[in-house]
mmCIF file of C-alpha atoms in Angstrom:
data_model
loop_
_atom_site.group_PDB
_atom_site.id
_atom_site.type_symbol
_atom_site.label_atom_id
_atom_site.label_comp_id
_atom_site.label_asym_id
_atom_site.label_seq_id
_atom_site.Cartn_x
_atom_site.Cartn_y
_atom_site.Cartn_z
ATOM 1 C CA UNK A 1 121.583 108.263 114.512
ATOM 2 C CA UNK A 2 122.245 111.886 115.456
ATOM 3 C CA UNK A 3 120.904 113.265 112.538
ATOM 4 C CA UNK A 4 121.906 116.421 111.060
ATOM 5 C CA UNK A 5 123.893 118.740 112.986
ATOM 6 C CA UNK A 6 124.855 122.128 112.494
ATOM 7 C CA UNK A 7 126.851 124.541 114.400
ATOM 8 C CA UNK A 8 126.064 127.225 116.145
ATOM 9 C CA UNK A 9 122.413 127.413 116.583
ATOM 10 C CA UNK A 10 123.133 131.015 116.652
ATOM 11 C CA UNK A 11 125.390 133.589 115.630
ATOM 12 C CA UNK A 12 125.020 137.495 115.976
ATOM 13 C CA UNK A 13 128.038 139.373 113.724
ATOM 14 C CA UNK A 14 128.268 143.232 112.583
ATOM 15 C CA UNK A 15 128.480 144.038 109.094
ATOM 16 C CA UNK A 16 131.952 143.548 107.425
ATOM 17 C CA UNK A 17 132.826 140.221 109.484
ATOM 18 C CA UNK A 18 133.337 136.835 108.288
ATOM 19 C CA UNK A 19 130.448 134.191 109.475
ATOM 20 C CA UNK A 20 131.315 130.564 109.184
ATOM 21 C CA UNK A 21 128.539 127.634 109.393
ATOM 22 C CA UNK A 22 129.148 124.182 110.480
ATOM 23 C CA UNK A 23 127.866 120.649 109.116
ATOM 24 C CA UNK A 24 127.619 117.288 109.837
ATOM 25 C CA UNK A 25 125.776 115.178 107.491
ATOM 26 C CA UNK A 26 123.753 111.754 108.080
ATOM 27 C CA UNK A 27 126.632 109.474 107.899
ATOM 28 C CA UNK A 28 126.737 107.391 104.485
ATOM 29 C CA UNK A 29 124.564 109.960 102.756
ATOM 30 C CA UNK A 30 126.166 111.105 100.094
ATOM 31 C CA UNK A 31 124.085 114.585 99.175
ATOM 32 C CA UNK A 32 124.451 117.758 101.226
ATOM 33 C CA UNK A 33 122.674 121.205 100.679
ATOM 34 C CA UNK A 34 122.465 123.971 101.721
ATOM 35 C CA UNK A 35 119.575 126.036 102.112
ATOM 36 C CA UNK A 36 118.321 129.481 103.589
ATOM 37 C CA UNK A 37 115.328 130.829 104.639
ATOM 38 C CA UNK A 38 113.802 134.314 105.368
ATOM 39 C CA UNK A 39 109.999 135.325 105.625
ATOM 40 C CA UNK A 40 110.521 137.322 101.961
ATOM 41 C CA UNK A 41 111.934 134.297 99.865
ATOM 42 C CA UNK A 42 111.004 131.794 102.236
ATOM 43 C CA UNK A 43 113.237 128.088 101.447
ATOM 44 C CA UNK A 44 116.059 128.945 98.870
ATOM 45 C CA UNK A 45 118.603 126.119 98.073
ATOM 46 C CA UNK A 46 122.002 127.624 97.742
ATOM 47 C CA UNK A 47 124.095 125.111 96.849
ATOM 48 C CA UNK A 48 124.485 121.040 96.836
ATOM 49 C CA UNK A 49 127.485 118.813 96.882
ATOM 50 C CA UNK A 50 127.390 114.792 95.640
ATOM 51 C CA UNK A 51 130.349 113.026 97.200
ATOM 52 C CA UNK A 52 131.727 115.756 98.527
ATOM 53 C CA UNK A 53 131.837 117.561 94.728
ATOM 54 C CA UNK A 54 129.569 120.921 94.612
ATOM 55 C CA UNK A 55 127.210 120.187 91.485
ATOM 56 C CA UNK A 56 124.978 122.999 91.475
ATOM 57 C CA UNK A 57 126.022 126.465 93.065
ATOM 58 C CA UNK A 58 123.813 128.713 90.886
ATOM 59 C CA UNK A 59 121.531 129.482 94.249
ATOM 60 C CA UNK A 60 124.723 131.195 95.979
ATOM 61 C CA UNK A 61 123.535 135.052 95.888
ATOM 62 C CA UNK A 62 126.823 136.785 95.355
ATOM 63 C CA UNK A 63 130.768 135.828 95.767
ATOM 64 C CA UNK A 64 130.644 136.443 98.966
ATOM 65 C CA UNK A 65 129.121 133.014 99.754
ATOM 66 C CA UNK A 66 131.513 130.110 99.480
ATOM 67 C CA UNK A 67 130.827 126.271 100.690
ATOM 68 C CA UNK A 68 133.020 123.424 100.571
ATOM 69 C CA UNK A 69 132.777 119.959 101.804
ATOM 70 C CA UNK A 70 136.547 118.839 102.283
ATOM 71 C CA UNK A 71 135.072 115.296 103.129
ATOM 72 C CA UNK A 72 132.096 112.991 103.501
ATOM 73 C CA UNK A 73 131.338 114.396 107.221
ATOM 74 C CA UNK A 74 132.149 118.132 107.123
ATOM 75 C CA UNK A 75 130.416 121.035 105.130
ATOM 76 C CA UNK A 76 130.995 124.698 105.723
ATOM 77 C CA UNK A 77 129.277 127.681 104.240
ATOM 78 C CA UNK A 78 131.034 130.932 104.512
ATOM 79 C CA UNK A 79 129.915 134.764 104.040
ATOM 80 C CA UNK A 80 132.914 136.832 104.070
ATOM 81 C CA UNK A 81 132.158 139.930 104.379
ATOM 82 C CA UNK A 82 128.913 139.612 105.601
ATOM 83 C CA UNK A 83 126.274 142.301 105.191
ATOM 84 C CA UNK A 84 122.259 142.758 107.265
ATOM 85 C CA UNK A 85 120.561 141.648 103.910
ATOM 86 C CA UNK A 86 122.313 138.057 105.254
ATOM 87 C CA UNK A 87 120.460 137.892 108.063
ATOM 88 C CA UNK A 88 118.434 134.453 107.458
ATOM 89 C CA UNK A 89 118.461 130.947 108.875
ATOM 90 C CA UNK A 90 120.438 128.597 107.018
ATOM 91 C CA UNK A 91 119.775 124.843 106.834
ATOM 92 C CA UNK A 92 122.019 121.785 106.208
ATOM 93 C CA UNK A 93 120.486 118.956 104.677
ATOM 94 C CA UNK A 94 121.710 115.467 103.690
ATOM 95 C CA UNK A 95 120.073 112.468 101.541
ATOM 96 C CA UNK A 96 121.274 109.350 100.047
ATOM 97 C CA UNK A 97 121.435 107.815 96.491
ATOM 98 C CA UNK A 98 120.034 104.622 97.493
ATOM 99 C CA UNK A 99 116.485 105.241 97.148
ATOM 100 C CA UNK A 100 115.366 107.884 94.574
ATOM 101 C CA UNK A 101 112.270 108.494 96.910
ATOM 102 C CA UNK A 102 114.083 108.819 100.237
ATOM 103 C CA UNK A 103 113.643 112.703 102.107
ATOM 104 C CA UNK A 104 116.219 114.749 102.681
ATOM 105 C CA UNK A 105 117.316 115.275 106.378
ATOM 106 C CA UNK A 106 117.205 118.546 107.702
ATOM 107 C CA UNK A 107 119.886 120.030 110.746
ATOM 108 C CA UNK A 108 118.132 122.473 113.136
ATOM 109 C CA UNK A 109 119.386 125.279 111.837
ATOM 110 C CA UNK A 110 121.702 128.386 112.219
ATOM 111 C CA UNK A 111 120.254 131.452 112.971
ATOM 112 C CA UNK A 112 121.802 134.443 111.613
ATOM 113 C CA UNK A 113 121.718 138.263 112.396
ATOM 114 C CA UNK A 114 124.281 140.827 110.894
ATOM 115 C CA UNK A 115 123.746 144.122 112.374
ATOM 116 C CA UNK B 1 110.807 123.325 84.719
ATOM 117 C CA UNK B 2 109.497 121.739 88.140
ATOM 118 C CA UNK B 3 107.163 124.082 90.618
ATOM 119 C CA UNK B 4 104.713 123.604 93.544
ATOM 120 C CA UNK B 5 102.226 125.518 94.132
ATOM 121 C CA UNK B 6 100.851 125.584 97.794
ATOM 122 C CA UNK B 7 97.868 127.822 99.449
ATOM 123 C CA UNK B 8 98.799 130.886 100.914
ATOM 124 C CA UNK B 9 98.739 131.298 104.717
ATOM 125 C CA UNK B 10 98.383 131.396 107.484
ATOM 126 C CA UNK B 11 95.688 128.788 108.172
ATOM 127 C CA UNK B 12 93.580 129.456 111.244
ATOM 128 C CA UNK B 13 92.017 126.567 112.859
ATOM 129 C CA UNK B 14 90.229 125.633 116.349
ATOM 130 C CA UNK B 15 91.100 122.536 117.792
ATOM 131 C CA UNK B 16 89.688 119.437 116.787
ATOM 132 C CA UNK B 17 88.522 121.234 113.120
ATOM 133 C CA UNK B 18 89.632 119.577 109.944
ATOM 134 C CA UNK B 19 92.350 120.791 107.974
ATOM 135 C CA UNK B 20 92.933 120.589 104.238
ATOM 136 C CA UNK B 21 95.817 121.941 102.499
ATOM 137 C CA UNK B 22 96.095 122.016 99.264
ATOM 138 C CA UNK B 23 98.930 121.782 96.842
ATOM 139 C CA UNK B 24 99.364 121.326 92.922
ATOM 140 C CA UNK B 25 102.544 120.258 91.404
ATOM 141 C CA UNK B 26 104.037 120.744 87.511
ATOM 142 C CA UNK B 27 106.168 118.174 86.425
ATOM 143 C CA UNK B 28 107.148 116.241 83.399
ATOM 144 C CA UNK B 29 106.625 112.245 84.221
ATOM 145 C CA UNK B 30 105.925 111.040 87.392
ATOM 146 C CA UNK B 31 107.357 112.510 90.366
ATOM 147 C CA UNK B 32 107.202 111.668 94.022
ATOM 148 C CA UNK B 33 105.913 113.548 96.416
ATOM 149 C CA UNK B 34 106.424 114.538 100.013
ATOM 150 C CA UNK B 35 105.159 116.790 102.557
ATOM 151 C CA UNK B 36 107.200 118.051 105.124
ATOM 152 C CA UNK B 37 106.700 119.686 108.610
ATOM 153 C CA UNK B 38 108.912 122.630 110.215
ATOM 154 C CA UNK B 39 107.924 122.596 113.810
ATOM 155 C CA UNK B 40 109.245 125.943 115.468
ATOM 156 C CA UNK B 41 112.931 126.602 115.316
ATOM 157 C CA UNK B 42 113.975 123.356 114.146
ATOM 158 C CA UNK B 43 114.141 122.401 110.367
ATOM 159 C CA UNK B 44 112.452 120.788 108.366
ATOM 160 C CA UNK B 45 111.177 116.674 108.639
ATOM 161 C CA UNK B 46 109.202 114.991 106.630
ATOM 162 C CA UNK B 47 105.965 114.072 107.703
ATOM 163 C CA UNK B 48 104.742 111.224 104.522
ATOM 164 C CA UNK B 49 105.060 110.526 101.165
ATOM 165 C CA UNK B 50 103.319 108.340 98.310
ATOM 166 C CA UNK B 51 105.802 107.555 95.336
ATOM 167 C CA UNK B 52 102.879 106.602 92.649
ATOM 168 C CA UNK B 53 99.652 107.519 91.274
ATOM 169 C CA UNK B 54 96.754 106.810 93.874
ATOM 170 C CA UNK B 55 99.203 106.272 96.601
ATOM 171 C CA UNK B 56 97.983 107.449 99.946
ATOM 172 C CA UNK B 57 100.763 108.635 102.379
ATOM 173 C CA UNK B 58 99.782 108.696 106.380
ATOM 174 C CA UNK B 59 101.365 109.797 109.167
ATOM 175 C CA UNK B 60 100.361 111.250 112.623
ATOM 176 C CA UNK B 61 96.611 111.285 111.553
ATOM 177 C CA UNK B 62 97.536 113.422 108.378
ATOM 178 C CA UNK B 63 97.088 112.033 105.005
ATOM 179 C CA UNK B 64 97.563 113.126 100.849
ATOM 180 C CA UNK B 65 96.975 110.769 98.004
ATOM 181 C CA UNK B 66 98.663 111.132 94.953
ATOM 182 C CA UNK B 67 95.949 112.593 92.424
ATOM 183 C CA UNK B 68 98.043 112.432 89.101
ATOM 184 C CA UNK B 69 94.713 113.089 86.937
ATOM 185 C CA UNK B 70 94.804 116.565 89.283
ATOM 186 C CA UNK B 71 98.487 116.750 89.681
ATOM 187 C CA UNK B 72 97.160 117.410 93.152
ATOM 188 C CA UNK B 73 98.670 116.068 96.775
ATOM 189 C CA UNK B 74 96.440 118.284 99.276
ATOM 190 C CA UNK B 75 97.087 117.236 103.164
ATOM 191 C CA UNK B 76 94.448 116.389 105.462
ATOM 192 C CA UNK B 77 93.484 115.712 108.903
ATOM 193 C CA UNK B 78 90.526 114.699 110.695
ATOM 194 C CA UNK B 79 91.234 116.633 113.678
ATOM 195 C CA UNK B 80 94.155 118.990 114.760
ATOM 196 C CA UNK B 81 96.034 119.390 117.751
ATOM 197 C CA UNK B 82 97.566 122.624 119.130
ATOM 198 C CA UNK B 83 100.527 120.566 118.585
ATOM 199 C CA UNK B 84 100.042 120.561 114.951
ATOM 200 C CA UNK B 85 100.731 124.151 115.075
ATOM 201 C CA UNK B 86 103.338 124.213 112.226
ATOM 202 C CA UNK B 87 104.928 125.305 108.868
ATOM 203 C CA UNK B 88 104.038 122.623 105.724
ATOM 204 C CA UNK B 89 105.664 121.978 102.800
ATOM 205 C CA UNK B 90 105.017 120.396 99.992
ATOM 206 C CA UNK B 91 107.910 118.828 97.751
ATOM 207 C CA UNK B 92 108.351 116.530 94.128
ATOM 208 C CA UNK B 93 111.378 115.115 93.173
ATOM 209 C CA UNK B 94 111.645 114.324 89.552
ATOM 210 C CA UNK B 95 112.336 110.603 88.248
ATOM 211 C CA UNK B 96 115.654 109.965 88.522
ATOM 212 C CA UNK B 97 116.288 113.369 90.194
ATOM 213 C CA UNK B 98 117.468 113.809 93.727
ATOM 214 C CA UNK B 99 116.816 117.447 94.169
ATOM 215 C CA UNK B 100 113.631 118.801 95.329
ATOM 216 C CA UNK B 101 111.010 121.257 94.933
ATOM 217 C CA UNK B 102 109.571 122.997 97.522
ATOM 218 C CA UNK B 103 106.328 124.703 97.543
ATOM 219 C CA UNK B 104 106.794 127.917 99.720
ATOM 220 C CA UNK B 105 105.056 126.420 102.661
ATOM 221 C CA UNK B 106 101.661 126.856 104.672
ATOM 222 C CA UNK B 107 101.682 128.117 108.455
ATOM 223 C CA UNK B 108 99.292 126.030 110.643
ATOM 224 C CA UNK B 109 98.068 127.837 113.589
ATOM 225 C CA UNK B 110 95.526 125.826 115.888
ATOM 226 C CA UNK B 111 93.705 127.926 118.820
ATOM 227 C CA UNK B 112 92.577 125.601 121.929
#
């Protein structure tokens, strides 16, 4: 298994521009979320999706943060327009329903710098 | 609702010390628990777990046992490694639930 994957690894933008992140869940899990973390807040859980359906998006900071999952192997988060105070590294993570006790899987990351 | 209270860091060892860290959990019923490991620039994995009361999760020469009395998982190991050298997190996940709560994490740094 591949594991989580996210795309890029890295991604440098200037203020005002859109930044789209990439993921690939576990395949046949059927929870995604997305998380960010900075030294200040440290691990903040934006927003989670159960078959593909976002549940919970009260961790999204402002409307300028939108996810979607448009199926069971695809997630994007998008900051449009994006702003330094965004600067953070996001994670994907993915889990499955079939144990109660099983860990989420974590991606690598996407590093992210607005200047 | 649900928190996780870890020790504040960073935790300064030598090599070959012992390490505890400790962590406290509030939760209604009985929760799992997990600790995870973020290794520099890669996310987070989980290193054990113990899904009970008295349950002792291992892994890698770390350990926690599930303290309910203490509502207490603290990690230990005999003996670190340089490689240990790490961010930890401790997590619960609610019965029934499967989001869950991180504590805000412990850095590990181990001098040869």
């Amino acid at each position: 298994d591949a594991g989580v994957i996210q795309s890029p690894r890295h991604e440098v933008t200037e203020m005002g521009q859109e930044v789209t992140l990439r993921c690939k869940p576990i395949s046949g899990h059927d929870y995604l979320f997305w998380y960010r973390q900075t030294m200040m807040r440290g691990l903040e859980l934006l927003i989670y999706f159960n078959n593909n359906v976002p549940i919970d998006d009260s961790g999204m900071p402002e409307d300028r943060f939108s996810a979607k999952m448009p199926n069971a192997s695809f997630s994007t988060l998008k900051i449009q327009p994006s702003e330094p105070r965004d600067s953070a590294v996001y994670f994907c993570a993915s889990g499955s329903t079939d144990s109660g006790n099983s860990p989420l899987h974590f991606g690598n990351g996407t590093r992210l710098t607005v200047t | 609702g649900d928190s996780v209270t870890q020790m504040e860091g960073p935790v300064t060892l030598s090599e070959e010390a012992f390490l505890t860290i400790n962590c406290t959990y509030t939760a209604t019923g009985y929760p799992s628990l997990f600790w995870y490991v973020q290794y520099p620039g890669e996310g987070l994995q989980l290193l054990l777990k113990a899904t009970k009361a008295d349950d002792k999760g291992s892994n890698k020469g770390f350990e926690a046992t599930y303290r309910k009395e203490t509502t207490s998982f603290h990690l230990e190991k005999g003996s670190v490694q340089v490689s240990d050298s790490a961010v930890y997190f401790c997590a619960i996940k609610a019965p029934g639930s499967y989001i869950p709560t991180f504590g805000r994490g412990t850095s590990l740094i181990v001098h040869p």
